Amino acid sequence: QAEMAMHYVKERGKDNFQFYQRYIRTEHDDKLLMEKRLRLAAERNDFQLYYQPQIDLREKKVIGMEALLRWNDKELGTISPTKFIPLAEETGLIIAIGDWVLEEACAQAKAWFDQGHRLRIGINISPIQFQRPDFVNKVKHILEKTGLPASLLDLEITENVLLYNREECFKTLERLKQCGITISIDDFGTGYSSLSYLRRFPIDTLKIDQSFIREVLENSNDQAIVTSIIQLAHNMNLRVIAEGVETTAMVLFLNDRDCDEMQGYLYSKPLPAEVVTTFIQQTNPEEVLI
Ligand code: C2E
Ligand code: MG
Ligand code: MG
Ligand code: MG
């Protein structure tokens, strides 16, 4: 757009300089405005958490929920986390937002627990949160404050988190494990790290990225990758979850290969907390899946 404007300026001469200036300022303003709105939202905790069920394929029942952040701004409308999370990371706002997510999701899981629903809660952790020296203490504090059993908390980190400060990472993971918290590797297979971290770091679950699942029935390379990840996980005593499961045919494929869990639109999109319990009571995974 700026290039187009530049061209326009050259063509039409100096008279249009003002037009050009206004043009590029707009793009910059977009980001500044979003940052300003995000800062405001972070101050007021003006977000929602949605929860997506995770199904145990052998037991055919919901065993966990992944908390997914939603931001609906009065001025900007609904903005995808794939857009505002990177901005939150860039600006440092992810610390405040991430604290809120942790506490809100743990409190929600505790409320379900008190209602008799033993649901594990999966929470996405940004590398910036994970690398903070006070991260483990913060998580412990939130578990104490909310009363959620540590065994119901699963932290999702990406492979890239493990690339830097390996010693520190290792210690952080060990301390979390000692509390009884489990660790999942999110978007597995899409990061930059080598597989060697799998044998070094104490992790529990691999989440196969949805990009490998999307065309798994048509694409023989994806089939090989998914089959291999499941085998690799099981050979290392890790659990494995497939993300982005949208069809029954995909479930059959994953069942055949002994995948442990699945998550995706086939069973449910992410849901607001208020409807989660009624939804899982009324929708039997057995009927939906196969
Ligand atoms: P993710 O953690 O890999 O989450 C899975 C994403 O896939 C979610 O997108 C979910 O809504 C979507 N999804 C689930 N099932 C299906 C399906 O069957 N088909 C398709 N096409 N998509 C499906 P969402 O909610 O837009 O989140 C995007 C990403 O934003 C997340 O990817 C995660 O990396 C990040 N994110 C979301 N909430 C948080 C948060 O609280 N903290 C941090 N740090 N990151 C978050
Ligand atoms: Mg995730
Ligand atoms: Mg993922
Ligand atoms: Mg993702």
GROMACS .gro file of C-alpha atoms and ligand atoms in nm:
model
  339
    1GLN     CA    1   0.000   0.000   0.000
    2ALA     CA    2   0.282   0.237   0.092
    3GLU     CA    3   0.454   0.145  -0.233
    4MET     CA    4   0.140   0.226  -0.426
    5ALA     CA    5   0.119   0.558  -0.250
    6MET     CA    6   0.482   0.633  -0.332
    7HIS     CA    7   0.413   0.560  -0.695
    8TYR     CA    8   0.116   0.790  -0.682
    9VAL     CA    9   0.326   1.066  -0.532
   10LYS     CA   10   0.586   1.032  -0.806
   11GLU     CA   11   0.322   1.039  -1.077
   12ARG     CA   12   0.124   1.329  -0.946
   13GLY     CA   13   0.401   1.539  -0.801
   14LYS     CA   14   0.447   1.728  -0.480
   15ASP     CA   15   0.087   1.834  -0.439
   16ASN     CA   16   0.005   1.489  -0.324
   17PHE     CA   17   0.266   1.467  -0.054
   18GLN     CA   18   0.003   1.515   0.214
   19PHE     CA   19  -0.199   1.232   0.073
   20TYR     CA   20   0.104   1.005   0.093
   21GLN     CA   21   0.178   1.104   0.447
   22ARG     CA   22  -0.175   1.030   0.557
   23TYR     CA   23  -0.166   0.695   0.376
   24ILE     CA   24   0.134   0.550   0.556
   25ARG     CA   25   0.031   0.694   0.887
   26THR     CA   26  -0.289   0.493   0.869
   27GLU     CA   27  -0.111   0.159   0.862
   28HIS     CA   28   0.103   0.254   1.154
   29ASP     CA   29  -0.201   0.383   1.339
   30ASP     CA   30  -0.378   0.049   1.300
   31LYS     CA   31  -0.113  -0.122   1.503
   32LEU     CA   32  -0.090   0.158   1.757
   33LEU     CA   33  -0.465   0.157   1.799
   34MET     CA   34  -0.471  -0.220   1.850
   35GLU     CA   35  -0.191  -0.189   2.103
   36LYS     CA   36  -0.379   0.084   2.287
   37ARG     CA   37  -0.700  -0.121   2.295
   38LEU     CA   38  -0.510  -0.434   2.403
   39ARG     CA   39  -0.346  -0.244   2.687
   40LEU     CA   40  -0.686  -0.126   2.802
   41ALA     CA   41  -0.831  -0.476   2.776
   42ALA     CA   42  -0.537  -0.615   2.975
   43GLU     CA   43  -0.593  -0.358   3.251
   44ARG     CA   44  -0.958  -0.453   3.276
   45ASN     CA   45  -0.921  -0.826   3.202
   46ASP     CA   46  -1.166  -0.767   2.924
   47PHE     CA   47  -1.129  -1.112   2.766
   48GLN     CA   48  -1.319  -1.437   2.763
   49LEU     CA   49  -1.197  -1.791   2.784
   50TYR     CA   50  -1.352  -2.057   2.566
   51TYR     CA   51  -1.299  -2.426   2.632
   52GLN     CA   52  -1.253  -2.703   2.379
   53PRO     CA   53  -1.317  -3.064   2.489
   54GLN     CA   54  -1.043  -3.324   2.453
   55ILE     CA   55  -1.163  -3.682   2.413
   56ASP     CA   56  -0.998  -4.001   2.526
   57LEU     CA   57  -1.034  -4.231   2.226
   58ARG     CA   58  -1.023  -4.556   2.421
   59GLU     CA   59  -1.262  -4.452   2.697
   60LYS     CA   60  -1.469  -4.246   2.456
   61LYS     CA   61  -1.520  -3.971   2.707
   62VAL     CA   62  -1.420  -3.610   2.758
   63ILE     CA   63  -1.114  -3.601   2.980
   64GLY     CA   64  -0.989  -3.249   2.936
   65MET     CA   65  -1.053  -2.897   2.816
   66GLU     CA   66  -0.817  -2.658   2.642
   67ALA     CA   67  -0.863  -2.295   2.745
   68LEU     CA   68  -0.857  -2.064   2.443
   69LEU     CA   69  -0.847  -1.688   2.478
   70ARG     CA   70  -1.101  -1.463   2.308
   71TRP     CA   71  -1.089  -1.086   2.267
   72ASN     CA   72  -1.392  -0.893   2.155
   73ASP     CA   73  -1.307  -0.524   2.150
   74LYS     CA   74  -1.577  -0.252   2.151
   75GLU     CA   75  -1.400  -0.057   1.876
   76LEU     CA   76  -1.209  -0.322   1.684
   77GLY     CA   77  -1.453  -0.612   1.699
   78THR     CA   78  -1.344  -0.971   1.741
   79ILE     CA   79  -0.972  -1.027   1.696
   80SER     CA   80  -0.814  -1.369   1.655
   81PRO     CA   81  -0.557  -1.483   1.912
   82THR     CA   82  -0.323  -1.558   1.623
   83LYS     CA   83  -0.322  -1.180   1.573
   84PHE     CA   84  -0.327  -1.035   1.923
   85ILE     CA   85  -0.110  -1.290   2.105
   86PRO     CA   86   0.199  -1.193   1.899
   87LEU     CA   87   0.126  -0.826   1.973
   88ALA     CA   88   0.082  -0.907   2.342
   89GLU     CA   89   0.420  -1.083   2.334
   90GLU     CA   90   0.587  -0.795   2.154
   91THR     CA   91   0.456  -0.541   2.406
   92GLY     CA   92   0.503  -0.750   2.720
   93LEU     CA   93   0.128  -0.742   2.785
   94ILE     CA   94   0.129  -1.122   2.761
   95ILE     CA   95   0.250  -1.137   3.121
   96ALA     CA   96  -0.060  -0.966   3.262
   97ILE     CA   97  -0.290  -1.141   3.015
   98GLY     CA   98  -0.127  -1.479   3.079
   99ASP     CA   99  -0.165  -1.436   3.457
  100TRP     CA  100  -0.534  -1.372   3.411
  101VAL     CA  101  -0.572  -1.676   3.182
  102LEU     CA  102  -0.397  -1.903   3.432
  103GLU     CA  103  -0.607  -1.794   3.725
  104GLU     CA  104  -0.938  -1.782   3.537
  105ALA     CA  105  -0.889  -2.125   3.375
  106CYS     CA  106  -0.775  -2.289   3.701
  107ALA     CA  107  -1.071  -2.137   3.889
  108GLN     CA  108  -1.306  -2.267   3.619
  109ALA     CA  109  -1.157  -2.616   3.631
  110LYS     CA  110  -1.192  -2.612   4.010
  111ALA     CA  111  -1.558  -2.512   3.976
  112TRP     CA  112  -1.616  -2.807   3.740
  113PHE     CA  113  -1.427  -3.033   3.980
  114ASP     CA  114  -1.655  -2.924   4.265
  115GLN     CA  115  -1.954  -3.007   4.044
  116GLY     CA  116  -1.819  -3.360   4.005
  117HIS     CA  117  -1.651  -3.317   3.664
  118ARG     CA  118  -1.289  -3.428   3.676
  119LEU     CA  119  -1.167  -3.234   3.376
  120ARG     CA  120  -0.800  -3.166   3.312
  121ILE     CA  121  -0.741  -2.806   3.207
  122GLY     CA  122  -0.496  -2.729   2.926
  123ILE     CA  123  -0.348  -2.380   2.929
  124ASN     CA  124  -0.133  -2.229   2.653
  125ILE     CA  125   0.185  -2.073   2.787
  126SER     CA  126   0.381  -1.818   2.586
  127PRO     CA  127   0.762  -1.857   2.581
  128ILE     CA  128   0.782  -1.514   2.743
  129GLN     CA  129   0.577  -1.631   3.041
  130PHE     CA  130   0.761  -1.960   3.068
  131GLN     CA  131   1.103  -1.797   3.074
  132ARG     CA  132   1.024  -1.563   3.363
  133PRO     CA  133   1.211  -1.660   3.681
  134ASP     CA  134   0.892  -1.632   3.888
  135PHE     CA  135   0.682  -1.853   3.657
  136VAL     CA  136   0.678  -2.170   3.869
  137ASN     CA  137   0.600  -1.982   4.188
  138LYS     CA  138   0.319  -1.801   4.014
  139VAL     CA  139   0.165  -2.127   3.896
  140LYS     CA  140   0.198  -2.279   4.243
  141HIS     CA  141   0.038  -1.972   4.396
  142ILE     CA  142  -0.257  -1.993   4.156
  143LEU     CA  143  -0.306  -2.363   4.235
  144GLU     CA  144  -0.315  -2.281   4.605
  145LYS     CA  145  -0.544  -1.985   4.558
  146THR     CA  146  -0.794  -2.170   4.340
  147GLY     CA  147  -0.764  -2.509   4.513
  148LEU     CA  148  -0.731  -2.696   4.183
  149PRO     CA  149  -0.550  -3.030   4.217
  150ALA     CA  150  -0.214  -2.994   4.037
  151SER     CA  151  -0.274  -3.323   3.854
  152LEU     CA  152  -0.559  -3.154   3.663
  153LEU     CA  153  -0.334  -2.881   3.525
  154ASP     CA  154  -0.165  -2.932   3.188
  155LEU     CA  155   0.061  -2.660   3.052
  156GLU     CA  156   0.099  -2.639   2.673
  157ILE     CA  157   0.432  -2.510   2.550
  158THR     CA  158   0.579  -2.516   2.199
  159GLU     CA  159   0.901  -2.684   2.091
  160ASN     CA  160   1.063  -2.346   2.036
  161VAL     CA  161   1.047  -2.272   2.408
  162LEU     CA  162   1.304  -2.546   2.460
  163LEU     CA  163   1.553  -2.400   2.212
  164TYR     CA  164   1.714  -2.145   2.443
  165ASN     CA  165   1.841  -2.153   2.802
  166ARG     CA  166   1.815  -2.529   2.805
  167GLU     CA  167   1.941  -2.559   3.162
  168GLU     CA  168   1.684  -2.311   3.289
  169CYS     CA  169   1.408  -2.477   3.087
  170PHE     CA  170   1.496  -2.814   3.226
  171LYS     CA  171   1.484  -2.684   3.584
  172THR     CA  172   1.152  -2.512   3.526
  173LEU     CA  173   0.999  -2.828   3.382
  174GLU     CA  174   1.135  -3.040   3.666
  175ARG     CA  175   0.988  -2.807   3.926
  176LEU     CA  176   0.649  -2.808   3.755
  177LYS     CA  177   0.654  -3.188   3.734
  178GLN     CA  178   0.739  -3.214   4.102
  179CYS     CA  179   0.413  -3.035   4.180
  180GLY     CA  180   0.223  -3.293   3.974
  181ILE     CA  181   0.156  -3.066   3.677
  182THR     CA  182   0.177  -3.222   3.328
  183ILE     CA  183   0.341  -3.071   3.021
  184SER     CA  184   0.227  -3.094   2.659
  185ILE     CA  185   0.419  -3.000   2.349
  186ASP     CA  186   0.175  -2.797   2.137
  187ASP     CA  187   0.187  -2.786   1.755
  188PHE     CA  188   0.431  -3.076   1.763
  189GLY     CA  189   0.627  -3.114   1.442
  190THR     CA  190   0.614  -2.751   1.335
  191GLY     CA  191   0.892  -2.601   1.550
  192TYR     CA  192   1.262  -2.561   1.496
  193SER     CA  193   1.403  -2.784   1.765
  194SER     CA  194   1.565  -3.121   1.713
  195LEU     CA  195   1.407  -3.437   1.848
  196SER     CA  196   1.686  -3.472   2.103
  197TYR     CA  197   1.494  -3.259   2.354
  198LEU     CA  198   1.232  -3.534   2.379
  199ARG     CA  199   1.467  -3.761   2.565
  200ARG     CA  200   1.606  -3.485   2.785
  201PHE     CA  201   1.304  -3.290   2.898
  202PRO     CA  202   1.037  -3.427   3.130
  203ILE     CA  203   0.725  -3.395   2.918
  204ASP     CA  204   0.402  -3.594   2.913
  205THR     CA  205   0.213  -3.539   2.590
  206LEU     CA  206   0.269  -3.456   2.224
  207LYS     CA  207  -0.006  -3.264   2.047
  208ILE     CA  208   0.013  -3.341   1.677
  209ASP     CA  209  -0.031  -3.013   1.493
  210GLN     CA  210  -0.352  -2.977   1.298
  211SER     CA  211  -0.161  -2.909   0.976
  212PHE     CA  212  -0.068  -3.281   0.970
  213ILE     CA  213  -0.424  -3.391   1.043
  214ARG     CA  214  -0.603  -3.169   0.792
  215GLU     CA  215  -0.532  -3.386   0.486
  216VAL     CA  216  -0.425  -3.702   0.662
  217LEU     CA  217  -0.669  -3.916   0.466
  218GLU     CA  218  -0.560  -3.792   0.124
  219ASN     CA  219  -0.191  -3.727   0.175
  220SER     CA  220   0.038  -4.027   0.223
  221ASN     CA  221   0.320  -3.811   0.362
  222ASP     CA  222   0.092  -3.678   0.633
  223GLN     CA  223  -0.016  -4.035   0.704
  224ALA     CA  224   0.346  -4.138   0.752
  225ILE     CA  225   0.417  -3.840   0.976
  226VAL     CA  226   0.110  -3.889   1.197
  227THR     CA  227   0.168  -4.265   1.226
  228SER     CA  228   0.534  -4.206   1.316
  229ILE     CA  229   0.458  -3.939   1.577
  230ILE     CA  230   0.212  -4.172   1.751
  231GLN     CA  231   0.468  -4.455   1.752
  232LEU     CA  232   0.747  -4.227   1.867
  233ALA     CA  233   0.532  -4.095   2.152
  234HIS     CA  234   0.430  -4.442   2.267
  235ASN     CA  235   0.784  -4.576   2.246
  236MET     CA  236   0.886  -4.297   2.480
  237ASN     CA  237   0.588  -4.348   2.712
  238LEU     CA  238   0.429  -4.022   2.613
  239ARG     CA  239   0.063  -3.963   2.541
  240VAL     CA  240  -0.043  -3.822   2.208
  241ILE     CA  241  -0.332  -3.594   2.110
  242ALA     CA  242  -0.442  -3.514   1.756
  243GLU     CA  243  -0.554  -3.154   1.703
  244GLY     CA  244  -0.801  -3.033   1.442
  245VAL     CA  245  -1.003  -3.352   1.406
  246GLU     CA  246  -1.300  -3.266   1.187
  247THR     CA  247  -1.434  -3.594   1.046
  248THR     CA  248  -1.527  -3.943   1.160
  249ALA     CA  249  -1.288  -4.083   0.899
  250MET     CA  250  -1.003  -3.906   1.076
  251VAL     CA  251  -1.109  -4.063   1.406
  252LEU     CA  252  -1.107  -4.409   1.247
  253PHE     CA  253  -0.758  -4.345   1.113
  254LEU     CA  254  -0.633  -4.227   1.453
  255ASN     CA  255  -0.804  -4.513   1.636
  256ASP     CA  256  -0.638  -4.761   1.403
  257ARG     CA  257  -0.300  -4.617   1.498
  258ASP     CA  258  -0.381  -4.619   1.867
  259CYS     CA  259  -0.380  -4.242   1.918
  260ASP     CA  260  -0.474  -4.160   2.279
  261GLU     CA  261  -0.680  -3.844   2.248
  262MET     CA  262  -0.838  -3.611   1.999
  263GLN     CA  263  -0.960  -3.255   1.990
  264GLY     CA  264  -1.144  -3.082   1.710
  265TYR     CA  265  -1.461  -2.944   1.556
  266LEU     CA  266  -1.601  -3.296   1.498
  267TYR     CA  267  -1.687  -3.324   1.863
  268SER     CA  268  -1.694  -2.957   1.955
  269LYS     CA  269  -1.569  -2.609   1.880
  270PRO     CA  270  -1.436  -2.412   2.177
  271LEU     CA  271  -1.733  -2.328   2.402
  272PRO     CA  272  -1.808  -2.060   2.661
  273ALA     CA  273  -1.776  -2.194   3.016
  274GLU     CA  274  -2.149  -2.166   3.088
  275VAL     CA  275  -2.245  -2.423   2.827
  276VAL     CA  276  -1.959  -2.671   2.878
  277THR     CA  277  -2.118  -2.894   3.140
  278THR     CA  278  -2.459  -2.914   2.971
  279PHE     CA  279  -2.285  -2.980   2.640
  280ILE     CA  280  -2.076  -3.269   2.765
  281GLN     CA  281  -2.371  -3.416   2.955
  282GLN     CA  282  -2.597  -3.406   2.651
  283THR     CA  283  -2.345  -3.508   2.386
  284ASN     CA  284  -2.210  -3.856   2.422
  285PRO     CA  285  -1.871  -3.875   2.244
  286GLU     CA  286  -1.944  -4.239   2.161
  287GLU     CA  287  -2.234  -4.138   1.936
  288VAL     CA  288  -2.054  -3.848   1.774
  289LEU     CA  289  -1.721  -4.013   1.706
  290ILE     CA  290  -1.801  -4.349   1.550
  291C2E     P1  291  -0.345  -2.383   1.966
  291C2E     O1  292  -0.308  -2.381   2.109
  291C2E     O2  293  -0.275  -2.481   1.880
  291C2E     O3  294  -0.502  -2.404   1.965
  291C2E     C1  295  -0.572  -2.476   1.868
  291C2E     C2  296  -0.642  -2.384   1.772
  291C2E     O4  297  -0.710  -2.463   1.673
  291C2E     C3  298  -0.751  -2.298   1.835
  291C2E     O5  299  -0.754  -2.177   1.762
  291C2E     C4  300  -0.877  -2.380   1.808
  291C2E     O6  301  -0.995  -2.303   1.810
  291C2E     C5  302  -0.848  -2.433   1.671
  291C2E     N1  303  -0.919  -2.557   1.641
  291C2E     C6  304  -0.961  -2.652   1.726
  291C2E     N2  305  -1.021  -2.754   1.661
  291C2E     C7  306  -1.015  -2.725   1.530
  291C2E     C8  307  -1.060  -2.794   1.411
  291C2E     O7  308  -1.117  -2.904   1.415
  291C2E     N3  309  -1.034  -2.732   1.293
  291C2E     C9  310  -0.970  -2.613   1.284
  291C2E     N4  311  -0.950  -2.560   1.164
  291C2E     N5  312  -0.927  -2.545   1.394
  291C2E    C10  313  -0.950  -2.601   1.516
  291C2E     P2  314  -0.762  -2.035   1.834
  291C2E     O8  315  -0.854  -2.044   1.952
  291C2E     O9  316  -0.789  -1.933   1.729
  291C2E    O10  317  -0.616  -2.014   1.892
  291C2E    C11  318  -0.507  -1.999   1.806
  291C2E    C12  319  -0.377  -2.003   1.882
  291C2E    O11  320  -0.365  -1.889   1.968
  291C2E    C13  321  -0.362  -2.123   1.974
  291C2E    O12  322  -0.322  -2.237   1.901
  291C2E    C14  323  -0.255  -2.072   2.068
  291C2E    O13  324  -0.127  -2.086   2.010
  291C2E    C15  325  -0.288  -1.925   2.079
  291C2E     N6  326  -0.364  -1.902   2.204
  291C2E    C16  327  -0.496  -1.914   2.228
  291C2E     N7  328  -0.525  -1.885   2.357
  291C2E    C17  329  -0.406  -1.856   2.417
  291C2E    C18  330  -0.368  -1.819   2.550
  291C2E    O14  331  -0.449  -1.811   2.645
  291C2E     N8  332  -0.234  -1.794   2.573
  291C2E    C19  333  -0.142  -1.805   2.473
  291C2E     N9  334  -0.012  -1.777   2.502
  291C2E    N10  335  -0.174  -1.841   2.348
  291C2E    C20  336  -0.304  -1.867   2.319
  292MG      MG  337  -0.275  -2.518   2.249
  293MG      MG  338  -0.183  -2.648   1.864
  294MG      MG  339  -0.149  -2.353   1.691
   0.00000   0.00000   0.00000
